[in-house]
């Protein structure tokens, strides 16, 4: 069994959510059957959104340090439960060639159904930055997937409001906003919707989606379990 | 702010429970106000109970490695959310003199009320091994506390059954068993009961205790927050 390195702390609750899913999804009856984990959750890593918008210092040096610390403590598989930070994924991966670094968007897309030759009608819901960075679009190209991206003006405002409401603990408001977004996306033809943000899975059970909802954090946890155990 | 090192994985759910309490109890409005964390959760550490009973190899080398990896990745405060593993606490602490290593029993006892000159009538609930190791009794001596330990024959069987029932997801049975244990301890004069086991806090809200219940994991999390932030 390989040791998993978790580059976390962005934010702490997202890291905690990923770690919980990792434990719950691992087929283990006792401690020793669980995956050994090394986690570096440096909450002082410079703000990713600010850096991406050119308003603050790059988080890359701190991200590379965290990845190296995981590897030095024995990690051979790496995961980073934060969509936005994947903007620096390639530079990080080059700095830790000893480890297999799993990409959250790749794993989420691998969990989507293939369209039997037809394009997969897919929508991404997440923060404005995650969507605008094109992380998932690049991943689809990398994986050679035939995707028709469903994007409708105005949906991002509902998704942003849903995420902010979850963060603020206003669950009823969050469900209403996310329901509105999903209704519009389904009407526009979306069959599968990726929740590319750690807040949305919290309310996924409370919406009537009519689409296949993919939890990116959960798909990353499942991929880590497979990568660490099948060895 | 100092970095916290968590020596975890014994078991993974206990580590997860501690990390959740750490995050929830930290007075933070944004990521950067949370405590930087390095966690080494080596689930392959030799079984602690087996080692203590002389039936298996010592976990000490692996525990020291985990502590050193935390320190090498920047941790200056250390915590280990596993009562049983504290049997090796002193040997571990000597191996990482650069860090301040907080003891779960010390922190649980510090959270107990002092008895105004009278002995504190205290009971410990936990696994058979935790109770038999005398970790909490030694901690009381170390802290100079005047404690009258309340221990009643037969209580351990109820506590053991309660813990096993939580692990098995049989919550109703767990509540009934723990209720029985607390009723006996209160009748015997206990005023404060330490939950020295990570399973018991799960059902603490469902028992009518009539005593002050102290969650050792939570007191350790609070002590870590104070040690890392007040600096």
Short mmCIF file of N, CA and C in Angstrom, two decimals, chain A residues 1 6 8-13 15-16 19-20 23-24 31-45 48 69-70 72-74, chain B residues 1 6 8-13 15-16 19-20 23-24 31-45 48 69-70 72-74:
data_model
loop_
_atom_site.label_atom_id
_atom_site.label_comp_id
_atom_site.label_asym_id
_atom_site.label_seq_id
_atom_site.Cartn_x
_atom_site.Cartn_y
_atom_site.Cartn_z
N UNK A 1 0.86 -1.20 0.00
CA UNK A 1 0.00 0.00 0.00
C UNK A 1 0.88 1.24 0.00
N UNK A 6 -1.53 14.53 1.09
CA UNK A 6 -2.64 15.48 0.86
C UNK A 6 -2.10 16.89 1.03
N UNK A 8 -3.20 20.22 1.56
CA UNK A 8 -4.49 20.73 2.02
C UNK A 8 -4.45 22.13 2.61
N UNK A 9 -5.50 22.42 3.35
CA UNK A 9 -5.59 23.71 4.02
C UNK A 9 -6.24 24.80 3.20
N UNK A 10 -6.74 24.42 2.00
CA UNK A 10 -7.30 25.45 1.09
C UNK A 10 -8.76 25.11 0.75
N UNK A 11 -9.71 25.32 1.62
CA UNK A 11 -9.55 25.67 3.01
C UNK A 11 -9.53 24.42 3.87
N UNK A 12 -9.41 24.62 5.17
CA UNK A 12 -9.37 23.48 6.09
C UNK A 12 -10.62 22.59 6.01
N UNK A 13 -11.79 23.19 5.83
CA UNK A 13 -13.01 22.37 5.78
C UNK A 13 -13.05 21.49 4.53
N UNK A 15 -10.42 20.28 3.08
CA UNK A 15 -9.45 19.22 3.36
C UNK A 15 -10.10 18.15 4.24
N UNK A 16 -10.81 18.62 5.24
CA UNK A 16 -11.50 17.72 6.17
C UNK A 16 -12.55 16.88 5.43
N UNK A 19 -10.74 14.22 3.44
CA UNK A 19 -10.18 13.17 4.31
C UNK A 19 -11.30 12.25 4.81
N UNK A 20 -12.46 12.84 5.13
CA UNK A 20 -13.59 12.03 5.59
C UNK A 20 -14.04 11.08 4.48
N UNK A 23 -11.60 8.19 4.05
CA UNK A 23 -11.74 7.15 5.09
C UNK A 23 -12.99 6.33 4.85
N UNK A 24 -14.12 7.02 4.59
CA UNK A 24 -15.40 6.32 4.46
C UNK A 24 -15.46 5.43 3.23
N UNK A 31 -7.70 -0.44 11.38
CA UNK A 31 -6.79 0.67 11.10
C UNK A 31 -5.79 0.34 10.00
N UNK A 32 -5.16 -0.83 10.09
CA UNK A 32 -4.05 -1.16 9.20
C UNK A 32 -4.50 -1.36 7.76
N UNK A 33 -5.81 -1.44 7.52
CA UNK A 33 -6.30 -1.57 6.14
C UNK A 33 -6.59 -0.20 5.53
N UNK A 34 -6.47 0.85 6.35
CA UNK A 34 -6.65 2.20 5.81
C UNK A 34 -5.35 2.68 5.17
N UNK A 35 -5.49 3.69 4.33
CA UNK A 35 -4.35 4.22 3.59
C UNK A 35 -3.50 5.11 4.49
N UNK A 36 -2.18 4.88 4.53
CA UNK A 36 -1.31 5.80 5.28
C UNK A 36 -1.35 7.18 4.62
N UNK A 37 -1.50 8.20 5.43
CA UNK A 37 -1.66 9.56 4.91
C UNK A 37 -0.65 10.50 5.53
N UNK A 38 -0.09 11.35 4.69
CA UNK A 38 0.70 12.49 5.15
C UNK A 38 -0.01 13.72 4.62
N UNK A 39 -0.30 14.65 5.50
CA UNK A 39 -1.04 15.84 5.05
C UNK A 39 -0.27 17.09 5.43
N UNK A 40 -0.13 17.99 4.49
CA UNK A 40 0.43 19.31 4.81
C UNK A 40 -0.64 20.33 4.47
N UNK A 41 -1.20 20.91 5.52
CA UNK A 41 -2.28 21.88 5.35
C UNK A 41 -1.77 23.24 5.79
N UNK A 42 -1.02 23.86 4.91
CA UNK A 42 -0.44 25.17 5.22
C UNK A 42 -1.48 26.25 4.91
N UNK A 43 -2.20 26.65 5.96
CA UNK A 43 -3.28 27.63 5.77
C UNK A 43 -2.74 29.01 5.41
N UNK A 44 -1.42 29.19 5.52
CA UNK A 44 -0.84 30.50 5.23
C UNK A 44 -0.38 30.62 3.77
N UNK A 45 -0.66 29.61 2.94
CA UNK A 45 -0.38 29.69 1.50
C UNK A 45 -1.09 30.93 0.93
N UNK A 48 -5.17 31.98 -3.50
CA UNK A 48 -5.10 31.53 -4.88
C UNK A 48 -5.86 32.45 -5.84
N UNK A 69 7.31 18.25 1.05
CA UNK A 69 7.24 17.74 2.43
C UNK A 69 6.47 16.43 2.46
N UNK A 70 5.38 16.36 1.69
CA UNK A 70 4.62 15.09 1.63
C UNK A 70 5.50 13.97 1.09
N UNK A 72 8.81 13.82 1.01
CA UNK A 72 9.90 13.51 1.94
C UNK A 72 9.42 12.65 3.11
N UNK A 73 8.13 12.77 3.45
CA UNK A 73 7.58 11.94 4.54
C UNK A 73 7.02 10.62 4.00
N UNK A 74 7.29 10.32 2.73
CA UNK A 74 6.94 8.99 2.23
C UNK A 74 5.81 8.90 1.24
N UNK B 1 1.91 32.48 14.29
CA UNK B 1 1.15 31.25 14.52
C UNK B 1 2.05 30.04 14.27
N UNK B 6 0.13 16.66 13.77
CA UNK B 6 -0.83 15.66 14.27
C UNK B 6 -0.28 14.27 13.96
N UNK B 8 -1.31 10.88 13.70
CA UNK B 8 -2.65 10.32 13.60
C UNK B 8 -2.70 8.92 13.02
N UNK B 9 -3.89 8.56 12.59
CA UNK B 9 -4.08 7.27 11.95
C UNK B 9 -4.42 6.14 12.91
N UNK B 10 -4.62 6.48 14.20
CA UNK B 10 -4.87 5.43 15.21
C UNK B 10 -6.18 5.70 15.92
N UNK B 11 -7.34 5.44 15.35
CA UNK B 11 -7.51 5.10 13.97
C UNK B 11 -7.80 6.34 13.13
N UNK B 12 -8.01 6.15 11.85
CA UNK B 12 -8.28 7.27 10.96
C UNK B 12 -9.50 8.11 11.37
N UNK B 13 -10.56 7.44 11.85
CA UNK B 13 -11.76 8.20 12.23
C UNK B 13 -11.51 9.08 13.45
N UNK B 15 -8.64 10.45 14.16
CA UNK B 15 -7.84 11.55 13.64
C UNK B 15 -8.75 12.57 12.96
N UNK B 16 -9.69 12.06 12.19
CA UNK B 16 -10.64 12.91 11.49
C UNK B 16 -11.49 13.70 12.49
N UNK B 19 -9.38 16.47 13.95
CA UNK B 19 -9.13 17.55 12.96
C UNK B 19 -10.38 18.41 12.79
N UNK B 20 -11.56 17.75 12.77
CA UNK B 20 -12.81 18.50 12.66
C UNK B 20 -12.99 19.43 13.85
N UNK B 23 -10.69 22.45 13.63
CA UNK B 23 -11.15 23.47 12.67
C UNK B 23 -12.35 24.23 13.25
N UNK B 24 -13.32 23.47 13.79
CA UNK B 24 -14.56 24.11 14.26
C UNK B 24 -14.33 25.00 15.48
N UNK B 31 -9.33 31.22 5.59
CA UNK B 31 -8.31 30.16 5.61
C UNK B 31 -7.08 30.55 6.42
N UNK B 32 -6.57 31.75 6.16
CA UNK B 32 -5.28 32.15 6.73
C UNK B 32 -5.33 32.34 8.24
N UNK B 33 -6.55 32.34 8.82
CA UNK B 33 -6.65 32.45 10.28
C UNK B 33 -6.69 31.08 10.94
N UNK B 34 -6.74 30.03 10.11
CA UNK B 34 -6.70 28.68 10.66
C UNK B 34 -5.25 28.27 10.94
N UNK B 35 -5.11 27.26 11.77
CA UNK B 35 -3.78 26.80 12.18
C UNK B 35 -3.16 25.94 11.08
N UNK B 36 -1.92 26.24 10.68
CA UNK B 36 -1.23 25.37 9.73
C UNK B 36 -1.03 23.99 10.37
N UNK B 37 -1.33 22.96 9.61
CA UNK B 37 -1.28 21.60 10.15
C UNK B 37 -0.41 20.69 9.28
N UNK B 38 0.39 19.89 9.93
CA UNK B 38 1.09 18.79 9.26
C UNK B 38 0.61 17.52 9.95
N UNK B 39 0.13 16.57 9.18
CA UNK B 39 -0.39 15.36 9.80
C UNK B 39 0.32 14.14 9.22
N UNK B 40 0.75 13.25 10.08
CA UNK B 40 1.28 11.96 9.62
C UNK B 40 0.38 10.89 10.22
N UNK B 41 -0.39 10.27 9.35
CA UNK B 41 -1.36 9.25 9.79
C UNK B 41 -0.91 7.91 9.22
N UNK B 42 0.09 7.34 9.88
CA UNK B 42 0.62 6.06 9.42
C UNK B 42 -0.24 4.93 9.98
N UNK B 43 -1.19 4.50 9.16
CA UNK B 43 -2.12 3.47 9.62
C UNK B 43 -1.44 2.11 9.82
N UNK B 44 -0.19 2.00 9.36
CA UNK B 44 0.52 0.72 9.48
C UNK B 44 1.35 0.63 10.77
N UNK B 45 1.23 1.63 11.65
CA UNK B 45 1.90 1.57 12.96
C UNK B 45 1.43 0.30 13.68
N UNK B 48 -1.26 -0.96 19.05
CA UNK B 48 -0.84 -0.49 20.36
C UNK B 48 -1.27 -1.43 21.49
N UNK B 69 8.84 13.39 11.43
CA UNK B 69 8.39 13.90 10.13
C UNK B 69 7.56 15.17 10.31
N UNK B 70 6.73 15.20 11.34
CA UNK B 70 5.94 16.41 11.60
C UNK B 70 6.88 17.59 11.90
N UNK B 72 10.07 17.91 11.10
CA UNK B 72 10.86 18.27 9.92
C UNK B 72 10.04 19.09 8.91
N UNK B 73 8.71 18.90 8.93
CA UNK B 73 7.86 19.69 8.04
C UNK B 73 7.38 20.97 8.71
N UNK B 74 7.96 21.31 9.86
CA UNK B 74 7.69 22.62 10.44
C UNK B 74 6.87 22.66 11.71
#
